[in-house]
Amino acid sequence: MSFLSVETRSTAPRPTGRRVRQGASAALLLSAALTGCAGSAKAGSDAIQASGSTTVAPVASDAAEALKAKGLSITVATQGGSAGGISQLGTGQINIALSSKPLSDKDHKAYPDTEFVTTQIGADAVGVIITKEVADGGVKGLSKVQVAGLFEGRITNWKEVGGPDLPVFVYDKEPGRGTREVLDKFIYGKGEPPAPPKSANYAVVGGNLETRNKLKSTRGSIAPLSTGFIDGHPDLVAVPLEGVAPTLENVASGKYPMTRPLYMITNGTPQGTVKQYIDYILSTEGQKLLPKHGYLTRDQMGL
C-alpha cells in the first residue's frame, strides 16, 4: 500500500536558496495509525512517533499499518525532511528519525546529550530527473559538469546539452534534505556549493511528492528526486550520469554515483515497541516493503 492519508501543512515561508539554513517547506503528515502530528515522544506510553525523510516515510508508513493489527500505535510524519527528523529526535519530540542521509558532526554537536543510533533499512538511488520531452529531444545522459551547469543556472536552454530548444527550469531541494546532499556530493565532493542562481527559472521545493508534481507540470524542468518516485510515471526520466544509469545492478554495486542509505535513527539502542517496529522492517516480511517503493533491500546491498 501507499500512504494512508496525506495532509499538507504550510509551516513557514519557503526558503529562497539552497544555502539558506532557516525555514521549512510544506510538511506532509502521513498518519499510519493515529491522527495528529509529531509532538512529544513521551506522550502516550505505547505510542511511537517517527518523522523525517519523505523517502523513508512510505516504508515506515506501510510497516506502521502492518503492525496496527498487532496493537502498535505509530504516527509517521515528514516535517522538515531528514534534517527535521534528526532535529526532532535530538530535542526529544519523537522516537525515531527517518533519514536518507548520514548523521553529520554538526548533528552530534547540536545535540550532545542524544545518543544517536542508526539502523540502515535499505538504500535508494537519487536521480537527476528530466521530462520525457527533454529526453526524447536528445538528452540521453549528463556529465557532472553539465549537471553543475544546469543547477547553477549557467546552462539555460536544453539545446546547450544536445536537447530541444526549450528553456531549463530547475527545481532545487531545500537545504537539509538528504536528496540535496547526495546531489551536492556528486557535483562538488566535499566542497561547498555556490549560492543559488538569481533566476525566474529556479525554485526550491520540499518533499518528493511536491518535487514530482512540479516536474510533471513544468516543461523543460529538472530536479533531484528519488528514482522510486518516478516508477509508473513514464513522462519523467532518470537520466544516466557519467554514462551510468540508475539500474538495480549499478546501484547495488555502487557504480551509479548517487546512491544513498536509508536510516531509522533512535536515541540509544531501540527498546520495547520501537525495537519491535524496527525489527519488523528488518525482517523478511518488512524488507518486502522496500522494492514496492523502488528501493533496494539490505540483502541487495550486501548488508
Short mmCIF file of C-alpha atoms in Angstrom, two decimals:
data_model
loop_
_atom_site.label_atom_id
_atom_site.label_comp_id
_atom_site.label_asym_id
_atom_site.label_seq_id
_atom_site.Cartn_x
_atom_site.Cartn_y
_atom_site.Cartn_z
CA MET A 1 0.00 0.00 0.00
CA SER A 2 0.97 3.62 -0.12
CA PHE A 3 0.28 6.47 2.30
CA LEU A 4 -2.90 6.09 4.29
CA SER A 5 -3.60 9.78 4.31
CA VAL A 6 -1.77 12.88 3.20
CA GLU A 7 -2.30 16.29 4.72
CA THR A 8 -0.38 19.33 3.52
CA ARG A 9 0.58 21.84 6.17
CA SER A 10 2.44 25.03 5.41
CA THR A 11 4.59 25.77 8.45
CA ALA A 12 6.80 28.63 7.25
CA PRO A 13 7.72 30.68 4.17
CA ARG A 14 9.69 28.77 1.57
CA PRO A 15 13.46 29.41 1.69
CA THR A 16 14.75 31.00 -1.49
CA GLY A 17 18.04 29.12 -1.95
CA ARG A 18 19.98 26.01 -1.15
CA ARG A 19 22.32 27.77 1.31
CA VAL A 20 19.51 29.16 3.46
CA ARG A 21 19.55 27.37 6.80
CA GLN A 22 16.23 28.54 8.22
CA GLY A 23 12.62 27.97 7.22
CA ALA A 24 10.60 24.91 6.37
CA SER A 25 8.55 23.69 3.47
CA ALA A 26 5.03 22.45 3.43
CA ALA A 27 5.00 19.37 5.63
CA LEU A 28 3.25 16.18 4.66
CA LEU A 29 1.66 14.34 7.54
CA LEU A 30 1.35 10.63 6.88
CA SER A 31 -0.96 9.18 9.51
CA ALA A 32 -0.40 5.47 9.76
CA ALA A 33 -2.31 4.78 12.94
CA LEU A 34 -3.04 7.96 14.83
CA THR A 35 -4.33 11.36 13.88
CA GLY A 36 -2.35 14.45 14.77
CA CYS A 37 1.30 15.36 14.22
CA ALA A 38 4.60 14.58 15.87
CA GLY A 39 4.60 16.03 19.37
CA SER A 40 6.44 14.90 22.46
CA ALA A 41 7.88 11.42 22.25
CA LYS A 42 6.75 10.93 25.83
CA ALA A 43 3.09 11.49 25.01
CA GLY A 44 1.36 8.12 25.32
CA SER A 45 3.32 5.26 26.84
CA ASP A 46 2.92 2.94 23.85
CA ALA A 47 2.63 5.48 21.02
CA ILE A 48 5.55 5.61 18.59
CA GLN A 49 6.23 8.82 16.73
CA ALA A 50 8.53 8.87 13.69
CA SER A 51 9.28 11.82 11.43
CA GLY A 52 11.69 12.98 8.75
CA SER A 53 12.60 11.91 5.24
CA THR A 54 9.86 11.76 2.62
CA THR A 55 11.88 8.96 1.04
CA VAL A 56 11.85 6.70 4.10
CA ALA A 57 8.29 7.62 5.07
CA PRO A 58 6.44 5.33 2.60
CA VAL A 59 8.17 2.25 4.01
CA ALA A 60 7.71 3.47 7.58
CA SER A 61 4.02 4.12 6.92
CA ASP A 62 3.42 0.72 5.35
CA ALA A 63 5.13 -1.01 8.28
CA ALA A 64 3.07 1.02 10.74
CA GLU A 65 -0.12 -0.13 9.07
CA ALA A 66 1.03 -3.76 9.14
CA LEU A 67 1.77 -3.53 12.86
CA LYS A 68 -1.51 -1.79 13.66
CA ALA A 69 -3.15 -5.23 13.77
CA LYS A 70 -0.65 -6.20 16.46
CA GLY A 71 -1.66 -3.31 18.64
CA LEU A 72 1.14 -0.86 17.89
CA SER A 73 0.14 2.77 17.59
CA ILE A 74 2.51 4.61 15.22
CA THR A 75 2.38 8.07 13.65
CA VAL A 76 4.63 8.77 10.66
CA ALA A 77 5.22 12.38 9.62
CA THR A 78 7.53 14.20 7.18
CA GLN A 79 8.23 17.50 8.85
CA GLY A 80 11.40 19.14 7.57
CA GLY A 81 12.79 16.10 5.79
CA SER A 82 15.83 14.24 7.11
CA ALA A 83 17.24 17.29 8.91
CA GLY A 84 13.87 17.95 10.52
CA GLY A 85 13.61 14.38 11.78
CA ILE A 86 17.10 14.46 13.26
CA SER A 87 16.31 17.78 14.96
CA GLN A 88 13.05 16.46 16.40
CA LEU A 89 14.81 13.37 17.72
CA GLY A 90 17.57 15.49 19.24
CA THR A 91 15.04 17.63 21.09
CA GLY A 92 13.03 14.64 22.32
CA GLN A 93 9.89 15.27 20.27
CA ILE A 94 9.86 11.89 18.50
CA ASN A 95 11.06 8.32 18.99
CA ILE A 96 12.50 7.70 15.53
CA ALA A 97 14.08 9.99 12.95
CA LEU A 98 13.63 8.91 9.35
CA SER A 99 16.71 9.89 7.38
CA SER A 100 18.03 9.49 3.85
CA LYS A 101 21.38 11.00 4.81
CA PRO A 102 24.07 10.01 7.32
CA LEU A 103 24.44 11.86 10.59
CA SER A 104 26.96 14.69 10.48
CA ASP A 105 29.38 16.13 13.02
CA LYS A 106 27.05 19.13 13.21
CA ASP A 107 24.21 16.86 14.34
CA HIS A 108 26.29 15.38 17.14
CA LYS A 109 27.48 18.81 18.24
CA ALA A 110 23.99 20.28 18.12
CA TYR A 111 22.56 17.53 20.35
CA PRO A 112 25.40 16.34 22.60
CA ASP A 113 23.01 14.65 25.03
CA THR A 114 21.45 12.48 22.32
CA GLU A 115 22.92 9.02 21.74
CA PHE A 116 22.18 8.68 18.04
CA VAL A 117 21.93 5.05 16.93
CA THR A 118 21.40 4.47 13.20
CA THR A 119 19.81 1.39 11.65
CA GLN A 120 20.06 1.08 7.88
CA ILE A 121 16.86 -0.41 6.48
CA GLY A 122 17.79 -0.28 2.78
CA ALA A 123 19.12 2.01 0.06
CA ASP A 124 17.89 4.33 -2.63
CA ALA A 125 19.11 5.92 -5.85
CA VAL A 126 18.76 9.67 -6.31
CA GLY A 127 18.15 10.55 -9.92
CA VAL A 128 18.63 13.71 -11.91
CA ILE A 129 15.11 13.69 -13.28
CA ILE A 130 14.09 15.34 -16.54
CA THR A 131 10.88 15.29 -18.56
CA LYS A 132 10.32 12.75 -21.32
CA GLU A 133 10.02 15.64 -23.77
CA VAL A 134 13.60 16.67 -22.99
CA ALA A 135 14.88 13.09 -23.10
CA ASP A 136 13.15 12.39 -26.42
CA GLY A 137 14.58 15.66 -27.70
CA GLY A 138 18.12 14.34 -27.40
CA VAL A 139 19.27 14.41 -23.75
CA LYS A 140 20.32 10.79 -23.23
CA GLY A 141 22.81 11.42 -20.43
CA LEU A 142 24.55 14.16 -18.48
CA SER A 143 28.08 14.63 -17.19
CA LYS A 144 28.94 16.01 -13.77
CA VAL A 145 29.99 19.28 -15.40
CA GLN A 146 26.68 19.56 -17.24
CA VAL A 147 24.65 18.81 -14.09
CA ALA A 148 26.56 21.54 -12.26
CA GLY A 149 25.92 23.97 -15.09
CA LEU A 150 22.21 23.24 -15.05
CA PHE A 151 21.72 23.61 -11.30
CA GLU A 152 23.95 26.67 -11.09
CA GLY A 153 21.96 28.41 -13.81
CA ARG A 154 24.80 28.61 -16.35
CA ILE A 155 23.04 26.28 -18.79
CA THR A 156 19.65 27.82 -19.51
CA ASN A 157 18.45 26.02 -22.63
CA TRP A 158 18.38 22.27 -23.25
CA LYS A 159 19.88 22.71 -26.72
CA GLU A 160 23.18 23.50 -24.95
CA VAL A 161 23.40 19.85 -23.87
CA GLY A 162 22.06 18.24 -27.04
CA GLY A 163 18.37 18.60 -26.28
CA PRO A 164 15.44 20.55 -27.70
CA ASP A 165 15.26 24.33 -27.96
CA LEU A 166 13.49 24.65 -24.62
CA PRO A 167 14.28 26.74 -21.52
CA VAL A 168 15.58 24.87 -18.47
CA PHE A 169 13.56 25.17 -15.27
CA VAL A 170 15.40 23.99 -12.14
CA TYR A 171 13.58 22.69 -9.09
CA ASP A 172 16.16 22.53 -6.33
CA LYS A 173 15.76 20.80 -2.98
CA GLU A 174 15.68 22.57 0.35
CA PRO A 175 18.86 22.64 2.46
CA GLY A 176 18.91 19.73 4.89
CA ARG A 177 17.12 17.36 2.55
CA GLY A 178 19.02 14.13 2.02
CA THR A 179 18.36 14.32 -1.72
CA ARG A 180 20.08 17.70 -1.99
CA GLU A 181 23.11 16.48 -0.05
CA VAL A 182 23.54 13.50 -2.38
CA LEU A 183 23.45 15.79 -5.41
CA ASP A 184 25.91 18.23 -3.81
CA LYS A 185 28.31 15.39 -3.03
CA PHE A 186 28.14 14.17 -6.63
CA ILE A 187 28.82 17.62 -8.07
CA TYR A 188 31.13 19.21 -5.51
CA GLY A 189 32.56 16.38 -3.42
CA LYS A 190 33.49 17.92 -0.07
CA GLY A 191 33.35 21.45 -1.46
CA GLU A 192 30.64 24.00 -0.76
CA PRO A 193 28.01 24.63 -3.45
CA PRO A 194 27.77 28.18 -4.77
CA ALA A 195 24.87 30.49 -4.00
CA PRO A 196 21.73 29.61 -5.93
CA PRO A 197 21.14 31.39 -9.23
CA LYS A 198 19.00 34.51 -9.29
CA SER A 199 16.65 33.36 -11.98
CA ALA A 200 12.94 33.23 -12.60
CA ASN A 201 13.54 29.66 -13.80
CA TYR A 202 14.79 28.46 -10.42
CA ALA A 203 12.66 27.41 -7.45
CA VAL A 204 13.09 25.48 -4.21
CA VAL A 205 10.86 22.50 -3.40
CA GLY A 206 10.47 20.27 -0.37
CA GLY A 207 9.37 16.64 -0.35
CA ASN A 208 9.39 14.01 -3.07
CA LEU A 209 5.71 14.25 -3.93
CA GLU A 210 5.90 18.01 -4.36
CA THR A 211 9.01 17.66 -6.50
CA ARG A 212 7.39 15.08 -8.76
CA ASN A 213 4.26 17.19 -9.19
CA LYS A 214 6.33 20.23 -10.15
CA LEU A 215 8.34 18.24 -12.69
CA LYS A 216 5.20 16.85 -14.29
CA SER A 217 3.59 20.28 -14.59
CA THR A 218 6.57 22.28 -15.91
CA ARG A 219 8.01 21.92 -19.41
CA GLY A 220 11.80 21.65 -19.53
CA SER A 221 12.12 21.03 -15.81
CA ILE A 222 14.87 19.19 -13.95
CA ALA A 223 15.18 18.17 -10.29
CA PRO A 224 16.93 15.72 -7.99
CA LEU A 225 14.47 13.06 -6.87
CA SER A 226 14.42 9.52 -5.56
CA THR A 227 14.14 7.27 -8.61
CA GLY A 228 11.50 5.22 -6.82
CA PHE A 229 9.13 8.17 -7.03
CA ILE A 230 9.04 8.14 -10.84
CA ASP A 231 8.04 4.47 -11.12
CA GLY A 232 4.78 4.40 -13.05
CA HIS A 233 5.32 7.92 -14.38
CA PRO A 234 6.57 7.48 -17.97
CA ASP A 235 6.59 11.24 -18.54
CA LEU A 236 9.64 11.50 -16.23
CA VAL A 237 13.12 10.09 -16.88
CA ALA A 238 16.11 9.43 -14.64
CA VAL A 239 18.96 10.43 -16.95
CA PRO A 240 22.23 8.43 -16.85
CA LEU A 241 25.08 10.25 -15.08
CA GLU A 242 28.62 9.98 -16.43
CA GLY A 243 27.28 7.21 -18.67
CA VAL A 244 25.85 5.14 -15.80
CA ALA A 245 22.10 4.57 -15.49
CA PRO A 246 20.47 4.06 -12.05
CA THR A 247 19.66 0.39 -12.64
CA LEU A 248 19.33 -2.10 -9.79
CA GLU A 249 22.70 -3.62 -10.66
CA ASN A 250 24.50 -0.28 -10.87
CA VAL A 251 23.03 0.96 -7.61
CA ALA A 252 23.77 -2.28 -5.72
CA SER A 253 27.36 -2.34 -6.97
CA GLY A 254 27.95 1.31 -6.16
CA LYS A 255 28.75 2.10 -9.80
CA TYR A 256 25.91 4.59 -10.01
CA PRO A 257 27.24 7.75 -8.33
CA MET A 258 24.13 8.92 -6.44
CA THR A 259 23.23 6.04 -4.14
CA ARG A 260 22.28 6.68 -0.51
CA PRO A 261 21.42 4.60 2.57
CA LEU A 262 18.01 4.82 4.22
CA TYR A 263 18.00 5.02 8.01
CA MET A 264 15.85 4.84 11.08
CA ILE A 265 17.63 6.69 13.90
CA THR A 266 16.91 6.38 17.61
CA ASN A 267 18.18 7.93 20.82
CA GLY A 268 20.03 4.94 22.23
CA THR A 269 19.59 1.28 21.30
CA PRO A 270 15.98 0.60 20.24
CA GLN A 271 13.89 -0.83 23.05
CA GLY A 272 10.36 -2.12 23.53
CA THR A 273 7.80 -1.29 20.85
CA VAL A 274 10.31 0.91 18.99
CA LYS A 275 12.55 -2.15 18.65
CA GLN A 276 9.56 -4.24 17.56
CA TYR A 277 8.78 -1.68 14.86
CA ILE A 278 12.34 -1.51 13.51
CA ASP A 279 12.82 -5.27 13.77
CA TYR A 280 9.72 -5.75 11.64
CA ILE A 281 11.16 -3.54 8.88
CA LEU A 282 14.41 -5.54 9.03
CA SER A 283 12.54 -8.85 8.85
CA THR A 284 11.94 -10.80 5.66
CA GLU A 285 8.36 -9.59 5.57
CA GLY A 286 9.28 -5.98 6.27
CA GLN A 287 12.04 -5.90 3.68
CA LYS A 288 9.47 -6.72 1.01
CA LEU A 289 8.13 -3.19 1.52
CA LEU A 290 11.25 -1.57 0.05
CA PRO A 291 11.03 -2.83 -3.56
CA LYS A 292 7.38 -1.70 -3.62
CA HIS A 293 8.66 1.86 -3.49
CA GLY A 294 11.64 1.36 -5.82
CA TYR A 295 14.24 0.92 -3.07
CA LEU A 296 16.88 -1.75 -2.52
CA THR A 297 16.74 -4.20 0.38
CA ARG A 298 19.59 -4.84 2.79
CA ASP A 299 20.29 -8.16 1.06
CA GLN A 300 20.55 -6.45 -2.32
CA MET A 301 23.10 -4.04 -0.83
CA GLY A 302 25.07 -6.91 0.71
CA LEU A 303 24.30 -5.89 4.29
#
